[in-house]
Amino acid sequence: MLFEQERQQKITNYVEKNGRASVQELCKEFEVSESTIRRDLKVLEDNELIQRAHGGAIAKNGVNFEPTFSEKSDRFLEEKKAIAKKAVEFIHEGDTVLLDAGTTTRLLVDEMKALSIITVVTNSVVFANELENYPKIEVVLLGGKLRTETLALVGPLTELCLNQIHVDKGFIATNGIDLEVGLTTPNLTEAATKRKMIEQSNQVIVMTDHSKFNRHSFAKFGTIEQIDYCITDDKAPNEVLRALEQKGIKTIMSPLGGE
Amino acid sequence: MLFEQERQQKITNYVEKNGRASVQELCKEFEVSESTIRRDLKVLEDNELIQRAHGGAIAKNGVNFEPTFSEKSDRFLEEKKAIAKKAVEFIHEGDTVLLDAGTTTRLLVDEMKALSIITVVTNSVVFANELENYPKIEVVLLGGKLRTETLALVGPLTELCLNQIHVDKGFIATNGIDLEVGLTTPNLTEAATKRKMIEQSNQVIVMTDHSKFNRHSFAKFGTIEQIDYCITDDKAPNEVLRALEQKGIKTIMSPLGGE
DNA sequence: TCATAAATCAATCATAAATAATCAAATAAA
DNA sequence: TTTATTTGATTATTTATGATTGATTTATGA
C-alpha cells in the first residue's frame, strides 16, 4: 500500500511517461477510488506538475503544450491579480526593480504599464516583450540560456549579469513557501538564478498566492529570513502569516477584487 | 478518446501543418461533431493560435507560408532570402553560432529551423522567441538594455555576456560596407556590441545585400580585414567583391531564386 | 445588380459523463 | 483512549458533447 505522496509522485511519473492518463486508467493502476485519484490530480495541478483535463490529466512539459493553454488554465488568476495590484504600490518613480519570471509576477507586468519612469530588470523574455512598448520604462533583459517551458533565462550567464547590477526592489515568485524549508522551486538552475536575484535586491518582495504556503518543491533558493515583504491573497493561512510577522517580515494580504 | 485540450492542440498542429483545414475535414479526422469542432476553433482563435475562416480555419503566422506584412515591406527581401539560404550552409551539427540582430540575419532564423542540434547565441529577443519552439536548437540570449526600435539587446551588459562566450561562427549584419571605412552602423552602442561579437567569433561571416556596398554610416564597428566570409546577392558591385577576394576574404554571391 | 439556394454558423437544449462536495468509515497519529 | 488524516461511497453540480433550429454568410444564376 502506497503513501499518499508516493502515489502522487508515481502518478506524475505515469502521466509524464505516457503524456496523458485518464482517471479510470489511474484507478486501475494504483487500485484506489476515483475520488482519490481526483484529489491527487488536484494537488498535482496546484503544484504545477501536471495539466488537468476533463477525464484525466496531460503531462505538462510535454512538447504538446503551448504557454497560452497553461495561461488560460492558470489557477488562482483573480488572487494573483489582487496580489499584483498590491505589489505595484511598492514601485515609485525612479526605482530600479528586478522582476522574476513567473505566473504571479506576470500580472505585475500589466500593472506596471501605467507607471512613470522606472527601470525594470527581468529574466523573462515575455515580460521584456510586453514592456518594450512603454517608453517610460527602461527594460534590461538578463542574458542566459532560454528555458523553453517558461521562456525564462537561467544559468551561469544570468548570474553573471546579475552580478553587475543591484536593484532597489526585487519581486520574486516562488513555488513553495514553508516556515521550515524556506523558498523552493522545482528546477535547480532556476533556483540558482533566484538565489542570486535575492542577493542583488535591496528589498526582497515575495509574491505568492495562498496555494504555495506550507508546500515545498525540490530546489531551495532562499530562507524565510531573507524576505522583506510577502504579498499574498486573503486565503493564505493565518498562522503562517503571523509567524512571518514575528520574524520581522511584513505581510500584505490582498483582498479579492482589489482595493 | 482524446481530452478536450489534447484535441485542440492536435487541431492546431493539423492546421499549422496543412496551412488550412475545413470543419468537415476536422470532424472526420477527430471523430467528433461539427459543433465540437466549431467550439474548438473558437477557443483556438481566442487564444490566437489559428485564424478562423468561413468553413474552417487558416494557420496563423504560417511558419513557411505567406510572408508577414513587415516582411513584405522589407526592401530587397528576395535578395536577403537568397543570402540566408547560402549562409545556412555554413552551419553544421554541433556548431555554436552567434547571430546578430538585423533584417538580413532575420531570414537566416527561418532557414535554421530545419537544422539539427546547434547552439545559437543572439542579442535579438525576436530571434530567441522564434527559435524557442525548436527543441534541437539551444538558445542563449545575451543580456542587456532592450532597444525598442530593433528589439535588440545592447550595452555594457551585452558585452559582458559576450566576454563569457566564444563561438565557431558569427553571422553579422551591417548597415554599410566600404573598402576604406570598413563596417558601420548608425548607433554607437550597437556598434560596440557588434565589435565585441566579431572579437568572440572564430569565423566572421558578414551578411549584406548589395545596397550596403560603398556606403558608410556613423559608427564603425569593424575593419574589412576582420571578415572571413562575405555573403551577398548577385547585384553586389563586382569590383568591390574582387577587392575583398584580394584581401583573402571569401565572397559568396547568392543568385536570386535560391540555388 | 438582385434574388434565391446552399452552406455554414451561433444559439439553444438535452444528455451522458465527469467532477466537486459531503459524509461516514477506516486508518494513522497524538 | 481521542484526534486528525486518508479514503471510498453517495449526492448534487458542472462540463463536454451532439442534435436541432433559426440566423448569417457565401455562392450561383438571372
Coordinates of C-alpha atoms (C1' of nucleotides) in Angstrom, one line a residue, chain A residues 4 7 31-33 35-36 39 54, chain D residues 5-10 14-16:
Chain A
E4 CA -0.3 9.5 -0.4
R7 CA 1.2 7.6 -5.1
E31 CA -6.0 0.4 -7.0
V32 CA -7.7 3.3 -5.4
S33 CA -11.1 5.0 -6.0
S35 CA -12.2 10.2 -5.6
T36 CA -8.7 9.6 -4.5
R39 CA -7.9 14.6 -5.2
H54 CA -11.8 16.7 -18.1
Chain D
dT5 C1' -5.9 12.2 8.3
dT6 C1' -6.9 9.5 4.4
dT7 C1' -10.0 7.0 1.8
dG8 C1' -14.4 5.4 -0.6
dA9 C1' -19.2 5.9 -1.4
dT10 C1' -23.1 8.9 -2.2
dT14 C1' -20.7 21.1 -13.6
dT15 C1' -18.9 20.1 -18.1
dA16 C1' -18.4 18.3 -22.7

